[in-house]
Coordinates of C-alpha atoms in Angstrom, one line a residue:
M1 CA 3.8 -32.2 37.8
E2 CA 0.1 -33.3 38.2
T3 CA 0.7 -33.8 41.9
L4 CA 2.1 -30.3 42.4
L5 CA -1.0 -28.9 40.8
G6 CA -3.4 -31.0 42.8
N7 CA -4.2 -33.6 40.0
P8 CA -6.6 -31.4 38.1
Q9 CA -7.0 -34.1 35.4
K10 CA -8.9 -36.2 37.9
E11 CA -11.3 -33.5 39.0
V12 CA -13.3 -33.3 35.7
P13 CA -15.1 -36.2 34.0
S14 CA -13.2 -37.0 30.8
V15 CA -13.9 -38.4 27.3
H16 CA -10.5 -39.7 26.1
I17 CA -10.3 -40.1 22.3
G18 CA -7.7 -42.4 20.9
G19 CA -7.1 -44.3 17.7
K20 CA -5.2 -44.0 14.4
K21 CA -7.5 -41.7 12.4
G22 CA -10.3 -39.3 13.1
K23 CA -9.4 -38.3 16.6
G24 CA -9.8 -34.6 16.0
S25 CA -13.1 -35.0 14.2
T26 CA -14.4 -37.4 16.8
A27 CA -13.3 -35.0 19.6
A28 CA -15.0 -32.1 17.9
M29 CA -18.2 -34.0 17.4
V30 CA -18.4 -35.3 21.0
T31 CA -17.7 -31.7 22.2
S32 CA -20.4 -30.3 20.0
I33 CA -22.9 -32.8 21.3
L34 CA -22.1 -32.1 24.9
V35 CA -22.2 -28.3 24.3
A36 CA -25.5 -28.6 22.5
S37 CA -26.8 -30.5 25.5
G38 CA -26.1 -27.6 27.8
F39 CA -22.7 -28.6 29.3
T40 CA -19.6 -26.5 29.5
V41 CA -16.9 -28.6 27.8
G42 CA -13.1 -28.3 27.6
L43 CA -11.4 -29.7 24.5
A44 CA -7.7 -30.4 24.1
T45 CA -6.4 -31.3 20.7
S46 CA -3.2 -31.3 18.7
P47 CA -1.7 -30.2 16.4
H48 CA -3.0 -26.7 16.0
L49 CA -3.8 -25.4 12.4
H50 CA -3.5 -21.6 12.7
S51 CA -2.8 -20.6 16.3
L52 CA -1.4 -22.3 19.4
T53 CA -4.4 -21.3 21.4
E54 CA -6.6 -23.7 19.3
R55 CA -5.2 -26.6 21.3
I56 CA -7.1 -25.6 24.5
R57 CA -10.8 -24.7 24.0
V58 CA -13.8 -24.2 26.1
D59 CA -17.2 -24.7 24.4
M60 CA -15.2 -24.8 21.1
Q61 CA -13.7 -21.3 21.7
P62 CA -9.9 -21.2 21.8
I63 CA -8.3 -20.0 25.0
S64 CA -7.5 -16.3 24.8
K65 CA -3.9 -15.2 24.3
D66 CA -4.1 -13.4 27.6
D67 CA -5.4 -16.5 29.4
F68 CA -2.8 -18.6 27.7
G69 CA 0.0 -16.3 28.8
D70 CA -1.4 -16.3 32.4
L71 CA -1.5 -20.1 32.3
V72 CA 2.1 -20.4 31.2
L73 CA 3.3 -17.9 33.9
T74 CA 1.3 -19.9 36.5
L75 CA 2.6 -23.3 35.5
W76 CA 6.2 -22.5 34.6
P77 CA 7.6 -22.5 38.2
D78 CA 6.2 -26.1 38.6
V79 CA 7.8 -27.2 35.3
L80 CA 11.2 -25.9 36.6
K81 CA 10.6 -27.6 40.0
V82 CA 9.8 -31.0 38.4
E83 CA 12.8 -30.7 36.1
S84 CA 15.2 -29.9 38.9
D85 CA 13.8 -32.2 41.6
Y86 CA 13.1 -35.4 39.6
D87 CA 15.4 -37.3 37.3
L88 CA 12.8 -37.6 34.5
G89 CA 14.4 -35.4 31.9
P90 CA 12.9 -32.3 30.5
I91 CA 9.1 -32.0 30.2
T92 CA 8.1 -32.2 26.6
W93 CA 6.0 -29.5 24.9
F94 CA 3.1 -32.0 24.5
E95 CA 3.3 -32.9 28.2
F96 CA 3.2 -29.2 29.1
M97 CA 0.3 -28.4 26.8
T98 CA -1.7 -31.4 28.2
M99 CA -1.2 -30.4 31.8
A100 CA -2.0 -26.8 30.9
A101 CA -5.3 -27.9 29.4
F102 CA -6.2 -30.1 32.4
Y103 CA -5.3 -27.2 34.8
F104 CA -7.3 -24.6 32.7
F105 CA -10.4 -26.9 32.4
H106 CA -10.4 -27.4 36.2
F107 CA -9.9 -23.7 36.8
R108 CA -12.8 -22.9 34.4
Q109 CA -15.0 -25.5 36.1
V110 CA -16.0 -27.3 32.9
D111 CA -18.6 -30.1 33.2
F112 CA -16.5 -32.4 30.9
Q113 CA -13.1 -32.5 29.3
V114 CA -12.6 -34.1 25.9
I115 CA -9.0 -35.1 25.5
E116 CA -7.3 -36.3 22.2
T117 CA -4.4 -38.7 22.8
G118 CA -0.9 -37.8 21.6
L119 CA 1.2 -40.7 20.5
G120 CA -1.0 -43.2 22.4
G121 CA 0.1 -46.1 24.5
R122 CA 0.8 -46.5 28.1
L123 CA 3.2 -43.6 28.4
D124 CA 1.0 -41.0 26.6
A125 CA 0.8 -37.7 28.5
T126 CA -3.0 -37.7 28.3
K127 CA -3.2 -41.0 30.1
Y128 CA -3.7 -40.8 33.9

């Protein structure tokens, strides 16, 4: 799916946070430091606590519901194309949210993206 979207994950410098404990806290601290230094920063974390839009943030502010709706409508045709054209099985929710974050951060022209790993390992959706 990344190829269909022009590989947005490769267009923005990344800080990739992994490990067993403290990923969310570390990602928030790194983001806060970068924002305080004057950078525009995208942050992708999971799970959300109160609202789905918390998973995709720019400068610590969640994506708006309208922007999230537009993002889903923009990306969904590519999801259907990948699922029909490639024998990879259905795209998982986490894979979709990860690609949505990469796409949104590229669209918003952030200076950095801070990405929290999912399950980790070589097949993690956040690894590219």
